[in-house]
CSV table of N, CA and C in Angstrom, one decimal:
chain,number,residue,atom,x,y,z
A,121,MET,N,11.5,-77.8,-50.3
A,121,MET,CA,10.7,-77.5,-49.8
A,121,MET,C,10.3,-76.4,-48.8
A,122,ILE,N,11.6,-76.8,-48.2
A,122,ILE,CA,11.5,-76.1,-46.6
A,122,ILE,C,11.6,-75.1,-47.1
A,123,ALA,N,12.6,-73.7,-48.0
A,123,ALA,CA,12.5,-72.6,-48.8
A,123,ALA,C,11.2,-72.8,-48.7
A,124,LEU,N,10.0,-73.1,-49.4
A,124,LEU,CA,8.9,-72.5,-49.5
A,124,LEU,C,8.3,-72.4,-48.5
A,125,GLY,N,8.5,-72.9,-47.9
A,125,GLY,CA,7.7,-73.0,-46.4
A,125,GLY,C,7.7,-71.5,-45.3
A,126,VAL,N,9.3,-71.4,-45.7
A,126,VAL,CA,10.1,-70.6,-44.8
A,126,VAL,C,9.2,-69.0,-45.3
A,127,ILE,N,9.2,-69.0,-46.8
A,127,ILE,CA,8.7,-68.0,-47.7
A,127,ILE,C,7.6,-67.6,-47.8
A,128,ILE,N,6.7,-68.6,-47.1
A,128,ILE,CA,5.3,-68.5,-47.0
A,128,ILE,C,5.0,-68.0,-45.4
A,129,GLY,N,5.6,-69.2,-44.5
A,129,GLY,CA,5.7,-68.4,-43.3
A,129,GLY,C,6.2,-67.0,-42.7
A,130,ILE,N,7.6,-66.4,-43.6
A,130,ILE,CA,7.8,-64.8,-44.2
A,130,ILE,C,5.9,-63.6,-44.0
A,131,ILE,N,5.7,-64.7,-45.2
A,131,ILE,CA,4.9,-63.9,-45.6
A,131,ILE,C,3.0,-63.9,-44.9
A,132,VAL,N,3.4,-64.6,-44.0
A,132,VAL,CA,2.2,-64.7,-42.7
A,132,VAL,C,2.6,-63.7,-41.9
A,133,ILE,N,3.9,-64.2,-41.7
A,133,ILE,CA,4.5,-62.8,-40.6
A,133,ILE,C,4.4,-61.5,-40.5
A,134,ILE,N,5.1,-61.4,-42.5
A,134,ILE,CA,4.6,-60.0,-42.6
A,134,ILE,C,3.1,-59.0,-43.0
A,135,ALA,N,1.7,-60.4,-43.1
A,135,ALA,CA,0.5,-59.8,-43.4
A,135,ALA,C,-0.1,-59.7,-42.3
A,136,VAL,N,0.9,-60.7,-41.4
A,136,VAL,CA,0.4,-59.8,-39.7
A,136,VAL,C,0.4,-59.0,-39.0
A,137,VAL,N,1.9,-59.0,-38.8
A,137,VAL,CA,2.0,-57.1,-38.8
A,137,VAL,C,1.1,-56.4,-39.7
A,138,ALA,N,1.2,-56.5,-41.1
A,138,ALA,CA,0.4,-55.6,-42.0
A,138,ALA,C,-0.7,-55.3,-41.2
A,139,ILE,N,-2.2,-55.7,-40.9
A,139,ILE,CA,-3.3,-56.1,-40.5
A,139,ILE,C,-2.8,-55.6,-39.4
A,140,SER,N,-2.1,-55.7,-37.6
A,140,SER,CA,-1.8,-55.2,-36.8
A,140,SER,C,-2.3,-54.0,-36.2
A,141,TYR,N,-1.0,-53.2,-37.6
A,141,TYR,CA,-0.2,-51.8,-37.7
A,141,TYR,C,-1.8,-51.4,-38.4
A,142,LYS,N,-2.3,-51.9,-39.5
A,142,LYS,CA,-3.4,-50.9,-40.3
A,142,LYS,C,-4.6,-50.9,-39.0
A,143,ASN,N,-4.9,-51.9,-37.5
A,143,ASN,CA,-5.6,-51.7,-37.2
A,143,ASN,C,-5.2,-51.3,-35.9
A,144,LYS,N,-4.4,-50.3,-35.4
A,144,LYS,CA,-3.7,-49.9,-34.7
A,144,LYS,C,-3.7,-47.9,-35.2
A,145,PHE,N,-3.3,-48.0,-36.9
A,145,PHE,CA,-3.9,-46.2,-37.5
A,145,PHE,C,-5.3,-45.9,-37.4
A,146,VAL,N,-6.2,-47.3,-37.5
A,146,VAL,CA,-7.7,-47.4,-37.9
A,146,VAL,C,-8.1,-47.0,-36.3
A,147,VAL,N,-7.5,-47.5,-34.9
A,147,VAL,CA,-7.9,-47.2,-33.7
A,147,VAL,C,-7.6,-45.3,-33.6
A,148,LEU,N,-6.2,-45.1,-33.5
A,148,LEU,CA,-5.2,-43.7,-33.1
A,148,LEU,C,-6.4,-43.0,-34.8
A,149,ASP,N,-6.5,-43.3,-35.3
A,149,ASP,CA,-7.0,-42.6,-36.1
A,149,ASP,C,-8.7,-41.6,-35.8
A,150,ASN,N,-9.2,-42.5,-35.3
A,150,ASN,CA,-10.6,-42.4,-34.7
A,150,ASN,C,-10.2,-41.9,-33.1
A,151,ARG,N,-9.4,-41.8,-32.5
A,151,ARG,CA,-8.7,-41.1,-31.6
A,151,ARG,C,-9.2,-40.0,-31.8
A,152,VAL,N,-7.8,-38.9,-32.7
A,152,VAL,CA,-8.1,-38.0,-33.2
A,152,VAL,C,-8.7,-37.2,-33.3
A,153,LYS,N,-9.7,-38.3,-34.5
A,153,LYS,CA,-11.5,-37.2,-35.3
A,153,LYS,C,-12.0,-37.2,-34.2
A,154,ASN,N,-12.0,-38.6,-33.0
A,154,ASN,CA,-12.9,-38.1,-31.5
A,154,ASN,C,-12.8,-36.7,-30.7
A,155,SER,N,-11.2,-36.8,-30.5
A,155,SER,CA,-10.7,-35.7,-29.7
A,155,SER,C,-10.7,-34.6,-30.4
A,156,TRP,N,-10.7,-34.3,-31.7
A,156,TRP,CA,-11.5,-32.9,-32.4
A,156,TRP,C,-12.1,-32.5,-32.4
A,157,SER,N,-14.0,-33.6,-32.3
A,157,SER,CA,-15.0,-33.4,-32.1
A,157,SER,C,-15.3,-32.5,-31.1
A,158,GLN,N,-14.3,-33.4,-29.9
A,158,GLN,CA,-14.7,-32.6,-28.1
A,158,GLN,C,-14.3,-31.2,-28.6
A,159,ILE,N,-13.4,-30.9,-29.7
A,159,ILE,CA,-12.6,-29.1,-29.1
A,159,ILE,C,-14.0,-28.9,-30.0
A,160,ASP,N,-14.4,-29.1,-31.0
A,160,ASP,CA,-15.6,-28.4,-31.6
A,160,ASP,C,-16.6,-28.1,-31.0
A,161,VAL,N,-17.2,-28.8,-30.3
A,161,VAL,CA,-18.8,-29.2,-29.6
A,161,VAL,C,-18.3,-28.2,-28.8
A,162,GLN,N,-16.5,-28.1,-28.2
A,162,GLN,CA,-16.0,-26.5,-27.2
A,162,GLN,C,-16.8,-25.3,-28.0
A,163,MET,N,-15.9,-24.9,-28.7
A,163,MET,CA,-15.5,-24.7,-29.3
A,163,MET,C,-16.8,-23.5,-30.2
A,164,GLN,N,-17.6,-23.9,-30.3
A,164,GLN,CA,-19.2,-24.0,-30.6
A,164,GLN,C,-20.0,-23.3,-29.7
A,165,ASN,N,-20.0,-23.9,-28.1
A,165,ASN,CA,-20.4,-23.6,-26.7
A,165,ASN,C,-19.9,-22.4,-26.9
A,166,ARG,N,-19.0,-21.8,-26.9
A,166,ARG,CA,-17.6,-20.5,-26.9
A,166,ARG,C,-18.6,-20.0,-28.0
A,167,PHE,N,-19.2,-19.4,-29.1
A,167,PHE,CA,-19.6,-18.7,-30.2
A,167,PHE,C,-20.9,-18.8,-29.7
A,168,SER,N,-21.8,-19.7,-29.5
A,168,SER,CA,-23.0,-19.6,-29.4
A,168,SER,C,-22.7,-18.3,-28.1
A,169,LEU,N,-21.9,-18.0,-27.0
A,169,LEU,CA,-21.7,-17.9,-25.6
A,169,LEU,C,-21.5,-15.9,-25.9
A,170,VAL,N,-20.7,-16.1,-26.9
A,170,VAL,CA,-19.6,-14.6,-27.7
A,170,VAL,C,-21.1,-13.4,-28.3
A,171,PRO,N,-22.0,-14.0,-29.0
A,171,PRO,CA,-23.2,-12.6,-28.9
A,171,PRO,C,-23.6,-11.9,-28.1
A,172,ASN,N,-24.4,-12.3,-27.0
A,172,ASN,CA,-23.9,-12.4,-25.8
A,172,ASN,C,-23.7,-11.2,-25.2
A,173,LEU,N,-22.7,-12.1,-25.1
A,173,LEU,CA,-21.2,-11.1,-24.1
A,173,LEU,C,-20.8,-9.7,-24.8
A,174,VAL,N,-21.1,-9.9,-26.2
A,174,VAL,CA,-20.6,-8.5,-27.5
A,174,VAL,C,-21.4,-7.8,-27.1
A,175,GLU,N,-22.8,-8.1,-26.9
A,175,GLU,CA,-24.4,-7.9,-26.9
A,175,GLU,C,-24.5,-6.4,-25.3
A,176,THR,N,-24.5,-6.9,-24.4
A,176,THR,CA,-24.0,-6.8,-23.2
A,176,THR,C,-22.5,-5.6,-22.9
A,177,VAL,N,-21.6,-6.3,-23.6
A,177,VAL,CA,-20.5,-5.1,-23.7
A,177,VAL,C,-21.1,-3.6,-24.2
A,178,LYS,N,-21.3,-4.6,-25.4
A,178,LYS,CA,-22.0,-2.6,-27.1
A,178,LYS,C,-22.3,-1.5,-26.1
A,179,GLY,N,-23.0,-2.0,-25.0
A,179,GLY,CA,-24.2,-1.2,-24.2
A,179,GLY,C,-23.0,0.0,-23.3
A,180,TYR,N,-22.0,-0.9,-23.0
A,180,TYR,CA,-20.9,0.4,-22.3
A,180,TYR,C,-20.0,1.4,-23.0
A,181,ALA,N,-19.3,-0.4,-24.3
A,181,ALA,CA,-18.2,0.7,-25.0
A,181,ALA,C,-18.7,0.8,-26.2
A,182,LYS,N,-19.2,1.6,-26.6
A,182,LYS,CA,-19.7,1.8,-28.2
A,182,LYS,C,-19.0,2.0,-29.6
A,183,HIS,N,-17.2,2.2,-28.5
A,183,HIS,CA,-16.5,3.2,-29.3
A,183,HIS,C,-15.7,1.6,-30.6
A,184,GLU,N,-15.6,1.1,-29.8
A,184,GLU,CA,-15.0,-0.9,-29.5
A,184,GLU,C,-15.2,-1.7,-30.7
A,185,LYS,N,-15.7,-0.6,-32.1
A,185,LYS,CA,-16.4,-1.5,-32.9
A,185,LYS,C,-15.5,-2.9,-33.8
A,186,GLU,N,-13.9,-2.4,-33.9
A,186,GLU,CA,-13.1,-3.0,-34.6
A,186,GLU,C,-13.4,-4.5,-33.8
A,187,THR,N,-13.3,-4.2,-32.5
A,187,THR,CA,-13.2,-6.0,-31.6
A,187,THR,C,-14.6,-6.6,-32.4
A,188,PHE,N,-15.5,-5.7,-32.0
A,188,PHE,CA,-16.7,-7.3,-31.9
A,188,PHE,C,-16.8,-7.2,-33.6
A,189,GLU,N,-16.3,-6.2,-34.3
A,189,GLU,CA,-16.4,-7.1,-35.5
A,189,GLU,C,-15.5,-7.8,-36.0
A,190,GLY,N,-13.8,-7.9,-35.0
A,190,GLY,CA,-13.7,-8.7,-35.0
A,190,GLY,C,-13.6,-10.9,-34.9
A,191,ILE,N,-14.5,-10.1,-33.8
A,191,ILE,CA,-15.3,-11.3,-33.6
A,191,ILE,C,-16.3,-11.7,-33.6
A,192,ALA,N,-17.2,-11.0,-34.8
A,192,ALA,CA,-17.8,-11.5,-36.2
A,192,ALA,C,-17.0,-11.8,-37.0
A,193,ASN,N,-16.2,-11.6,-37.2
A,193,ASN,CA,-15.5,-12.5,-38.8
A,193,ASN,C,-14.9,-13.7,-38.0
A,194,ALA,N,-14.4,-13.9,-36.8
A,194,ALA,CA,-14.0,-15.2,-36.0
A,194,ALA,C,-14.7,-15.7,-35.9
A,195,LYS,N,-16.3,-15.8,-36.7
A,195,LYS,CA,-17.3,-16.5,-36.0
A,195,LYS,C,-17.6,-17.4,-37.1
A,196,THR,N,-18.0,-16.2,-38.4
A,196,THR,CA,-18.0,-16.0,-39.4
A,196,THR,C,-17.0,-17.1,-39.8
A,197,ARG,N,-15.5,-17.3,-40.3
A,197,ARG,CA,-14.5,-17.7,-40.4
A,197,ARG,C,-14.2,-19.6,-39.8
A,198,TYR,N,-14.7,-19.5,-39.1
A,198,TYR,CA,-15.2,-20.7,-38.2
A,198,TYR,C,-16.2,-21.3,-38.8
A,199,MET,N,-17.2,-20.8,-39.3
A,199,MET,CA,-18.1,-21.4,-39.3
A,199,MET,C,-18.4,-22.6,-40.7
A,200,SER,N,-17.8,-21.6,-41.3
A,200,SER,CA,-17.5,-20.9,-42.9
A,200,SER,C,-16.6,-22.5,-43.4
A,201,ALA,N,-14.9,-23.0,-42.2
A,201,ALA,CA,-14.0,-23.4,-42.3
A,201,ALA,C,-14.9,-25.0,-42.9
A,202,THR,N,-13.8,-25.9,-43.3
A,202,THR,CA,-14.2,-27.0,-43.7
A,202,THR,C,-12.7,-27.6,-43.0
A,203,THR,N,-12.1,-27.7,-42.7
A,203,THR,CA,-11.0,-28.7,-42.1
A,203,THR,C,-10.6,-27.7,-40.4
A,204,PRO,N,-9.8,-28.9,-39.6
A,204,PRO,CA,-9.7,-28.5,-38.3
A,204,PRO,C,-9.0,-27.3,-38.8
A,205,GLU,N,-7.8,-26.8,-39.6
A,205,GLU,CA,-6.6,-26.6,-39.5
A,205,GLU,C,-7.3,-25.1,-39.8
A,206,GLU,N,-8.4,-24.8,-40.4
A,206,GLU,CA,-9.2,-23.4,-41.0
A,206,GLU,C,-9.9,-23.5,-39.7
A,207,LYS,N,-10.6,-24.2,-38.9
A,207,LYS,CA,-11.6,-24.0,-37.4
A,207,LYS,C,-10.3,-23.9,-36.6
A,208,MET,N,-9.3,-23.9,-36.2
A,208,MET,CA,-8.8,-24.0,-35.2
A,208,MET,C,-7.7,-22.6,-35.4
A,209,GLU,N,-7.3,-21.7,-36.8
A,209,GLU,CA,-7.1,-20.1,-37.0
A,209,GLU,C,-8.3,-20.1,-36.4
A,210,ALA,N,-9.7,-19.5,-36.7
A,210,ALA,CA,-10.6,-18.8,-37.2
A,210,ALA,C,-10.8,-18.7,-34.6
A,211,ASN,N,-10.5,-20.0,-34.7
A,211,ASN,CA,-10.3,-19.8,-32.9
A,211,ASN,C,-9.7,-19.1,-32.2
A,212,ASN,N,-8.6,-19.4,-33.4
A,212,ASN,CA,-7.3,-18.8,-32.4
A,212,ASN,C,-7.2,-16.7,-32.8
A,213,GLN,N,-8.1,-16.5,-33.6
A,213,GLN,CA,-8.2,-15.0,-33.8
A,213,GLN,C,-9.5,-14.8,-32.9
A,214,LEU,N,-10.8,-15.9,-32.4
A,214,LEU,CA,-11.0,-15.5,-31.6
A,214,LEU,C,-11.5,-15.0,-29.9
A,215,SER,N,-10.5,-15.5,-29.7
A,215,SER,CA,-9.1,-16.1,-28.7
A,215,SER,C,-8.6,-14.6,-28.1
A,216,GLY,N,-8.2,-14.1,-29.5
A,216,GLY,CA,-7.1,-12.6,-29.4
A,216,GLY,C,-8.1,-11.9,-29.2
A,217,PHE,N,-9.1,-11.7,-29.8
A,217,PHE,CA,-10.5,-10.5,-30.0
A,217,PHE,C,-11.1,-10.2,-28.5
A,218,LEU,N,-11.1,-11.8,-28.1
A,218,LEU,CA,-11.7,-12.2,-26.5
A,218,LEU,C,-10.7,-11.1,-25.4
A,219,GLY,N,-10.2,-11.8,-25.7
A,219,GLY,CA,-8.7,-11.2,-24.9
A,219,GLY,C,-9.0,-9.7,-24.5
A,220,ARG,N,-8.8,-8.7,-25.7
A,220,ARG,CA,-9.6,-7.4,-26.1
A,220,ARG,C,-10.5,-7.4,-25.2
A,221,LEU,N,-11.7,-7.6,-25.6
A,221,LEU,CA,-13.1,-7.6,-25.0
A,221,LEU,C,-12.9,-7.2,-23.3
A,222,PHE,N,-12.8,-8.8,-23.0
A,222,PHE,CA,-12.1,-8.7,-21.4
A,222,PHE,C,-11.6,-7.5,-21.0
A,223,ALA,N,-10.4,-6.8,-21.5
A,223,ALA,CA,-9.6,-6.2,-21.1
A,223,ALA,C,-10.7,-4.5,-21.1
A,224,ILE,N,-11.9,-4.2,-22.1
A,224,ILE,CA,-12.0,-3.6,-22.4
A,224,ILE,C,-12.8,-3.5,-21.5
A,225,SER,N,-13.4,-4.6,-20.8
A,225,SER,CA,-13.9,-4.7,-19.9
A,225,SER,C,-14.2,-4.1,-18.4
A,226,GLU,N,-12.3,-4.0,-18.4
A,226,GLU,CA,-11.8,-3.4,-16.8
A,226,GLU,C,-12.4,-2.0,-17.1
A,227,ALA,N,-12.5,-1.4,-18.1
A,227,ALA,CA,-12.2,-0.1,-17.9
A,227,ALA,C,-13.7,-0.1,-17.5
A,228,TYR,N,-14.6,-0.4,-17.1
A,228,TYR,CA,-16.2,-0.7,-17.3
A,228,TYR,C,-16.6,-0.6,-16.0
A,229,PRO,N,-16.4,-0.3,-14.9
A,229,PRO,CA,-16.7,-0.6,-13.5
A,229,PRO,C,-18.2,-1.3,-13.9
A,230,GLU,N,-19.1,-0.6,-13.9
A,230,GLU,CA,-20.5,-0.7,-14.2
A,230,GLU,C,-20.6,-1.5,-15.2
A,231,LEU,N,-19.8,-2.0,-15.8
A,231,LEU,CA,-20.1,-3.5,-16.4
A,231,LEU,C,-19.3,-4.6,-15.7
A,232,LYS,N,-18.6,-4.4,-15.0
A,232,LYS,CA,-18.1,-5.3,-14.5
A,232,LYS,C,-19.1,-6.0,-13.6
A,233,ALA,N,-19.3,-4.7,-13.0
A,233,ALA,CA,-21.2,-5.1,-12.3
A,233,ALA,C,-22.3,-5.9,-12.5
A,234,ASN,N,-22.6,-5.4,-13.4
A,234,ASN,CA,-23.7,-6.1,-14.6
A,234,ASN,C,-23.6,-8.1,-14.4
A,235,THR,N,-25.4,-8.2,-13.3
A,235,THR,CA,-25.0,-9.8,-13.7
A,235,THR,C,-24.7,-10.4,-14.3
A,236,SER,N,-25.6,-10.0,-15.4
A,236,SER,CA,-25.6,-10.7,-17.1
A,236,SER,C,-24.8,-11.1,-17.1
A,237,PHE,N,-23.5,-10.2,-17.0
A,237,PHE,CA,-22.1,-9.5,-17.7
A,237,PHE,C,-21.0,-11.1,-16.9
A,238,GLU,N,-21.3,-10.5,-15.9
A,238,GLU,CA,-21.2,-11.5,-14.8
A,238,GLU,C,-20.8,-13.5,-15.4
A,239,ASN,N,-22.3,-13.0,-15.5
A,239,ASN,CA,-23.0,-14.8,-15.6
A,239,ASN,C,-22.6,-14.8,-17.1
A,240,LEU,N,-22.2,-14.3,-17.7
A,240,LEU,CA,-21.9,-14.5,-19.0
A,240,LEU,C,-20.4,-15.0,-19.1
A,241,GLN,N,-19.7,-14.7,-19.0
A,241,GLN,CA,-18.0,-13.9,-17.8
A,241,GLN,C,-18.0,-15.9,-17.2
A,242,ALA,N,-18.5,-15.9,-16.9
A,242,ALA,CA,-18.4,-17.4,-15.9
A,242,ALA,C,-18.9,-18.4,-17.1
A,243,GLN,N,-19.8,-17.8,-17.2
A,243,GLN,CA,-20.0,-19.3,-18.2
A,243,GLN,C,-18.5,-19.9,-19.9
A,244,LEU,N,-18.1,-18.4,-20.1
A,244,LEU,CA,-17.3,-18.6,-21.1
A,244,LEU,C,-16.1,-18.9,-20.4
A,245,VAL,N,-15.9,-18.4,-19.0
A,245,VAL,CA,-14.5,-19.4,-18.9
A,245,VAL,C,-14.4,-20.5,-18.2
A,246,GLU,N,-15.3,-21.0,-17.9
A,246,GLU,CA,-16.4,-22.4,-18.0
A,246,GLU,C,-16.1,-23.2,-19.2
A,247,VAL,N,-15.6,-22.3,-20.2
A,247,VAL,CA,-16.1,-23.1,-21.9
A,247,VAL,C,-14.3,-23.2,-22.5
A,248,GLU,N,-13.6,-22.0,-21.7
A,248,GLU,CA,-12.8,-22.0,-22.5
A,248,GLU,C,-11.6,-23.2,-21.5
A,249,ASN,N,-11.8,-23.8,-20.3
A,249,ASN,CA,-11.1,-24.4,-19.9
A,249,ASN,C,-11.9,-25.5,-19.9
A,250,LYS,N,-13.0,-26.1,-20.6
A,250,LYS,CA,-12.9,-26.7,-21.6
A,250,LYS,C,-12.1,-27.7,-22.3
A,251,ILE,N,-12.7,-26.1,-23.6
A,251,ILE,CA,-11.1,-26.2,-24.9
A,251,ILE,C,-10.3,-26.3,-24.1
A,252,ARG,N,-9.4,-26.0,-23.5
A,252,ARG,CA,-8.2,-26.0,-22.5
A,252,ARG,C,-8.0,-27.4,-22.4
A,253,PHE,N,-8.3,-28.3,-21.8
A,253,PHE,CA,-9.0,-29.8,-21.5
A,253,PHE,C,-8.5,-30.6,-22.6
A,254,ALA,N,-10.0,-30.0,-23.6
A,254,ALA,CA,-9.8,-30.7,-24.5
A,254,ALA,C,-8.6,-30.8,-26.2
A,255,ARG,N,-7.7,-29.3,-25.9
A,255,ARG,CA,-7.4,-28.9,-27.1
A,255,ARG,C,-5.5,-30.5,-26.4
A,256,GLN,N,-5.8,-30.0,-25.0
A,256,GLN,CA,-4.5,-30.9,-24.6
A,256,GLN,C,-4.1,-32.7,-25.1
A,257,PHE,N,-6.0,-32.9,-25.0
A,257,PHE,CA,-5.8,-34.3,-24.9
A,257,PHE,C,-5.9,-34.0,-26.1
A,258,TYR,N,-6.7,-33.2,-27.4
A,258,TYR,CA,-6.2,-33.6,-28.6
A,258,TYR,C,-4.5,-33.3,-29.3
A,259,ASN,N,-3.8,-33.1,-28.9
A,259,ASN,CA,-2.5,-32.7,-28.8
A,259,ASN,C,-1.9,-34.4,-27.9
A,260,ASP,N,-2.7,-34.6,-27.0
A,260,ASP,CA,-1.8,-35.8,-26.8
A,260,ASP,C,-2.4,-37.1,-28.0
A,261,THR,N,-2.8,-36.7,-28.6
A,261,THR,CA,-3.7,-38.1,-29.1
A,261,THR,C,-3.2,-37.4,-30.5
A,262,VAL,N,-3.1,-36.4,-31.0
A,262,VAL,CA,-2.1,-36.7,-32.7
A,262,VAL,C,-0.5,-37.0,-32.1
A,263,THR,N,-0.3,-36.7,-30.5
A,263,THR,CA,1.3,-36.6,-30.9
A,263,THR,C,0.9,-38.5,-31.1
A,264,GLU,N,0.6,-39.1,-29.5
A,264,GLU,CA,0.5,-40.7,-30.0
A,264,GLU,C,0.5,-41.0,-30.9
A,265,TYR,N,-0.3,-40.8,-32.2
A,265,TYR,CA,-0.6,-41.1,-33.5
A,265,TYR,C,0.6,-40.7,-34.6
A,266,ASN,N,1.0,-39.4,-34.3
A,266,ASN,CA,1.8,-39.4,-35.4
A,266,ASN,C,3.1,-40.4,-34.8
A,267,GLN,N,3.8,-40.4,-34.0
A,267,GLN,CA,4.9,-41.7,-33.3
A,267,GLN,C,4.5,-42.7,-33.8
A,268,THR,N,3.3,-43.4,-33.6
A,268,THR,CA,2.5,-45.0,-34.8
A,268,THR,C,3.0,-45.0,-36.0
A,269,ILE,N,2.9,-43.9,-37.0
A,269,ILE,CA,2.9,-43.9,-38.1
A,269,ILE,C,4.5,-43.3,-38.0
A,270,GLN,N,5.1,-42.6,-37.6
A,270,GLN,CA,6.8,-41.8,-38.1
A,270,GLN,C,7.7,-43.2,-37.5
A,271,MET,N,7.4,-43.9,-35.9
A,271,MET,CA,8.7,-45.5,-35.4
A,271,MET,C,8.0,-46.3,-36.4
A,272,PHE,N,9.6,-47.1,-37.0
A,272,PHE,CA,9.5,-48.4,-37.2
A,272,PHE,C,8.7,-49.0,-36.5
A,273,PRO,N,8.3,-50.3,-36.7
A,273,PRO,CA,7.9,-50.3,-38.2
A,273,PRO,C,6.6,-49.9,-38.9
A,274,GLY,N,6.0,-48.8,-38.0
A,274,GLY,CA,4.4,-48.4,-38.2
A,274,GLY,C,5.1,-47.6,-40.0
A,275,SER,N,6.3,-46.9,-39.7
A,275,SER,CA,6.1,-46.6,-40.9
A,275,SER,C,6.4,-46.9,-41.8
A,276,LEU,N,6.7,-48.1,-42.3
A,276,LEU,CA,6.5,-49.1,-42.9
A,276,LEU,C,5.1,-49.0,-44.0
A,277,PHE,N,4.3,-49.3,-43.1
A,277,PHE,CA,2.9,-49.4,-43.5
A,277,PHE,C,1.9,-48.5,-43.5
A,278,ALA,N,2.2,-47.2,-43.0
A,278,ALA,CA,1.4,-46.2,-42.7
A,278,ALA,C,1.5,-45.2,-44.2
A,279,GLY,N,2.4,-45.5,-44.8
A,279,GLY,CA,2.2,-45.1,-46.4
A,279,GLY,C,1.1,-45.7,-46.5
A,280,PHE,N,1.9,-46.9,-46.9
A,280,PHE,CA,0.8,-48.0,-47.8
A,280,PHE,C,-0.9,-48.0,-47.6
A,281,PHE,N,-0.7,-47.6,-46.6
A,281,PHE,CA,-2.1,-47.4,-45.8
A,281,PHE,C,-3.3,-46.3,-46.1
A,282,ASN,N,-1.7,-45.7,-46.2
A,282,ASN,CA,-2.5,-43.7,-46.5
A,282,ASN,C,-3.2,-43.3,-45.0
A,283,TYR,N,-1.8,-43.0,-44.2
A,283,TYR,CA,-2.1,-42.7,-43.2
A,283,TYR,C,-1.0,-41.5,-43.0
A,284,HIS,N,-1.0,-40.1,-42.8
A,284,HIS,CA,-0.4,-39.1,-42.4
A,284,HIS,C,-0.7,-38.7,-41.4
A,285,ASN,N,0.7,-37.1,-40.9
A,285,ASN,CA,0.3,-37.2,-39.3
A,285,ASN,C,-0.6,-36.2,-39.7
A,286,ALA,N,-1.0,-36.0,-38.5
A,286,ALA,CA,-2.1,-34.9,-38.1
A,286,ALA,C,-1.3,-34.3,-37.6
A,287,GLU,N,-2.6,-32.7,-38.0
A,287,GLU,CA,-1.4,-31.4,-37.5
A,287,GLU,C,-1.9,-31.3,-35.8
A,288,LEU,N,-0.7,-31.2,-34.6
A,288,LEU,CA,-1.3,-30.3,-33.8
A,288,LEU,C,-2.0,-29.1,-33.7
A,289,PHE,N,-2.6,-29.0,-32.8
A,289,PHE,CA,-3.2,-27.6,-32.1
A,289,PHE,C,-2.8,-26.9,-31.8
A,290,LYS,N,-2.1,-25.5,-32.6
A,290,LYS,CA,-1.5,-24.6,-32.2
A,290,LYS,C,-2.2,-22.9,-31.9
A,291,ALA,N,-0.8,-22.5,-30.7
A,291,ALA,CA,-1.9,-21.5,-30.9
A,291,ALA,C,-0.7,-20.2,-32.8
A,292,ASN,N,-1.6,-19.6,-32.9
A,292,ASN,CA,-1.2,-18.7,-33.7
A,292,ASN,C,0.0,-17.0,-33.3
A,293,ASP,N,-0.4,-16.3,-33.8
A,293,ASP,CA,1.0,-14.8,-33.1
A,293,ASP,C,0.1,-14.2,-32.9
A,294,MET,N,-2.0,-14.1,-33.5
A,294,MET,CA,-2.7,-13.1,-32.5
A,294,MET,C,-3.0,-13.7,-31.9
A,295,ALA,N,-2.6,-14.6,-31.2
A,295,ALA,CA,-3.6,-15.5,-29.9
A,295,ALA,C,-2.5,-15.3,-28.3
A,296,ARG,N,-1.1,-15.6,-28.8
A,296,ARG,CA,0.2,-14.9,-28.4
A,296,ARG,C,0.9,-13.2,-27.8
A,297,GLU,N,0.1,-12.7,-28.6
A,297,GLU,CA,0.0,-11.0,-28.9
A,297,GLU,C,-0.4,-10.5,-27.2
A,298,GLU,N,0.1,-9.8,-26.2
A,298,GLU,CA,-0.5,-9.4,-24.9
A,298,GLU,C,-1.0,-8.1,-25.8
A,299,VAL,N,-2.6,-8.7,-24.5
A,299,VAL,CA,-3.8,-7.4,-24.8
A,299,VAL,C,-3.5,-6.0,-25.0
A,300,GLN,N,-3.6,-5.3,-25.7
A,300,GLN,CA,-3.0,-3.7,-25.8
A,300,GLN,C,-4.8,-3.4,-26.0
A,301,VAL,N,-5.7,-2.3,-24.7
A,301,VAL,CA,-6.6,-1.7,-24.7
A,301,VAL,C,-6.4,0.0,-24.9
A,302,LYS,N,-7.3,0.5,-25.8
A,302,LYS,CA,-6.8,1.7,-26.1
A,302,LYS,C,-8.0,2.7,-26.4
A,303,PHE,N,-7.7,3.4,-25.6
A,303,PHE,CA,-9.1,4.5,-25.4
A,303,PHE,C,-9.2,5.8,-26.0
């Protein structure tokens, strides 16, 4: 009889721990999704500013077709992306081309003096800062989530409840490259 009570007690303890971890996984998974949504919103803000910026620069630097096409392609890739990883890649691609665009603007003093360009550039810098903060928050949240499902005893329950590592937001090779402007 005592053995049966001990077995039932162990089962109850395991069930309580499992429920506790399931709830913790749900909370952390929702935080990861929320922090990704914050990045997504800021990146969409960025993509809404970029066409105006490109049009302003086009008037001064008509021969920079490759950069303008790269920006358009990055936006298309972002809008058609279905996973956070695909959106991260498109965002990183856009970052590289925006770096080139701003480097191009350095060669045109009359463009830099254009108030419309200055205003768009300031708005974009503000959005870029928000994206940086959102990325940092996302990576912090993903790290906490991943640690919880990787560390014992969470690792015992993560697989059972079908929770897997989330992907950190990483810069790609293009975003790491130094911007080179050729005329």
